[in-house]
mmCIF file of C-alpha atoms in Angstrom:
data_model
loop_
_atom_site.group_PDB
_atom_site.id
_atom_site.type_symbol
_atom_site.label_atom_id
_atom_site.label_comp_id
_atom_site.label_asym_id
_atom_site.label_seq_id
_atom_site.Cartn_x
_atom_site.Cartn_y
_atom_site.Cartn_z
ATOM 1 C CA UNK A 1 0.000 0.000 0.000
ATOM 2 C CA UNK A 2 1.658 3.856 -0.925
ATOM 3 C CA UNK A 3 2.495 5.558 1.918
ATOM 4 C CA UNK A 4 -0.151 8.470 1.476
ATOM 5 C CA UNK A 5 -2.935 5.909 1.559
ATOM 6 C CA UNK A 6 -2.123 4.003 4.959
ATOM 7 C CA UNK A 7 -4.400 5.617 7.907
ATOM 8 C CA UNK A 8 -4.387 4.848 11.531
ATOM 9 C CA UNK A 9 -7.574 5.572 14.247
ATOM 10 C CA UNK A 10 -7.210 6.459 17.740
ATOM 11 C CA UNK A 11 -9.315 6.974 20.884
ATOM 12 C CA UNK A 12 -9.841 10.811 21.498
ATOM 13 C CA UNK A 13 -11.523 12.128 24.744
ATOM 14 C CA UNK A 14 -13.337 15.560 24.400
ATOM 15 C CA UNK A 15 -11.929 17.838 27.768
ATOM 16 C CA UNK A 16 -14.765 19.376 28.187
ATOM 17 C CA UNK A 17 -18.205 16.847 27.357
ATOM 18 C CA UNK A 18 -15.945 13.429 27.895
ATOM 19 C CA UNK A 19 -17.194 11.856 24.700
ATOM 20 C CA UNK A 20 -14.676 9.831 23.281
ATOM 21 C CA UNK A 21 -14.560 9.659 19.144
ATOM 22 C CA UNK A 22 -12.832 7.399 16.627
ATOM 23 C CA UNK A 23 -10.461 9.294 14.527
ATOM 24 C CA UNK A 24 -9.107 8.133 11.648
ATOM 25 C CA UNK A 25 -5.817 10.184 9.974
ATOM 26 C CA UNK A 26 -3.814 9.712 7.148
ATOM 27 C CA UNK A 27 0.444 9.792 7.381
ATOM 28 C CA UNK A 28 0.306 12.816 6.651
ATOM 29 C CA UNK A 29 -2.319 14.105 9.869
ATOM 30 C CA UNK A 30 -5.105 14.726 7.502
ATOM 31 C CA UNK A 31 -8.461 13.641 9.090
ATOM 32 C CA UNK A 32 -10.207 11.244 6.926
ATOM 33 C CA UNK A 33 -13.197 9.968 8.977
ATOM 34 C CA UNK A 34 -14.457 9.581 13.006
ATOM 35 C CA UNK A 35 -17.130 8.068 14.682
ATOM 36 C CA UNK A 36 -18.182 8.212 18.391
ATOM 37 C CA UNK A 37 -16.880 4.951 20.812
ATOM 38 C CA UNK A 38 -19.404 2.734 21.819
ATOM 39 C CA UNK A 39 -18.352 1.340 25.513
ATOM 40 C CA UNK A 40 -17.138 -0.384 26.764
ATOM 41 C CA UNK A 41 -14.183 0.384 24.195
ATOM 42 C CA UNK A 42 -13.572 -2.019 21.264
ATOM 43 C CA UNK A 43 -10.837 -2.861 18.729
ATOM 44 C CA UNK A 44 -9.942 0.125 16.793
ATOM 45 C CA UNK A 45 -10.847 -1.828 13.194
ATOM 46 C CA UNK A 46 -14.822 -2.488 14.447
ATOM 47 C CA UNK A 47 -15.001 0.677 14.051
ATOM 48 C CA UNK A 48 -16.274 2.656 10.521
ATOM 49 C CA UNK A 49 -15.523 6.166 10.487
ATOM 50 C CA UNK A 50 -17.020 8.543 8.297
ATOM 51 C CA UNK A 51 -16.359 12.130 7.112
ATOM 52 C CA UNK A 52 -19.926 13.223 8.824
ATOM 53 C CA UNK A 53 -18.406 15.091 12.171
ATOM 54 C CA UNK A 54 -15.074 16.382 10.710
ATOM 55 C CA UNK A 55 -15.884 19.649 10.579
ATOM 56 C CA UNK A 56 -16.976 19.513 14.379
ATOM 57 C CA UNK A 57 -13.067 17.546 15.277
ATOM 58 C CA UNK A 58 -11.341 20.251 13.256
ATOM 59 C CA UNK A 59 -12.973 22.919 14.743
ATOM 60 C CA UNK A 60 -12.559 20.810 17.919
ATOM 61 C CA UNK A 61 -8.903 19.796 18.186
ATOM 62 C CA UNK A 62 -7.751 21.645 21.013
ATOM 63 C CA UNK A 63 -10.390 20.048 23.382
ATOM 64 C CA UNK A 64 -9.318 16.694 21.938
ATOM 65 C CA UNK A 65 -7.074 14.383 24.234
ATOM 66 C CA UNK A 66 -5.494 11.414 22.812
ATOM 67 C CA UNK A 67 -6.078 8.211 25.193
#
């Protein structure tokens, strides 16, 4: 797979409303798709993020936390 296609997703934690989010970035930190968690937590890949909320995370990123 090219390097500018591979994406990885991580757990974020909104500071302020606790909500944790999928978020799925490309190598490059380009936000290609998130999703809220379910809990209790699950594997990363159950997970399908889409580009619905990713105005809201950009706007967002300073009250993101990564867990």
């Amino acid at each position: 797979m090219r390097r500018e296609k591979q994406t990885t997703k991580a757990f974020y934690k909104h500071s302020e409303t606790d909500q944790v989010l999928v978020i799925e970035r490309r190598c490059d930190g380009a936000i290609v798709g998130s999703c809220p968690a379910t809990e209790p937590l699950k594997n990363l890949d159950s997970y399908q993020c889409s580009l619905d909320a990713n105005l809201w995370i950009q706007e967002s990123s300073d009250r993101l936390e990564l867990m």
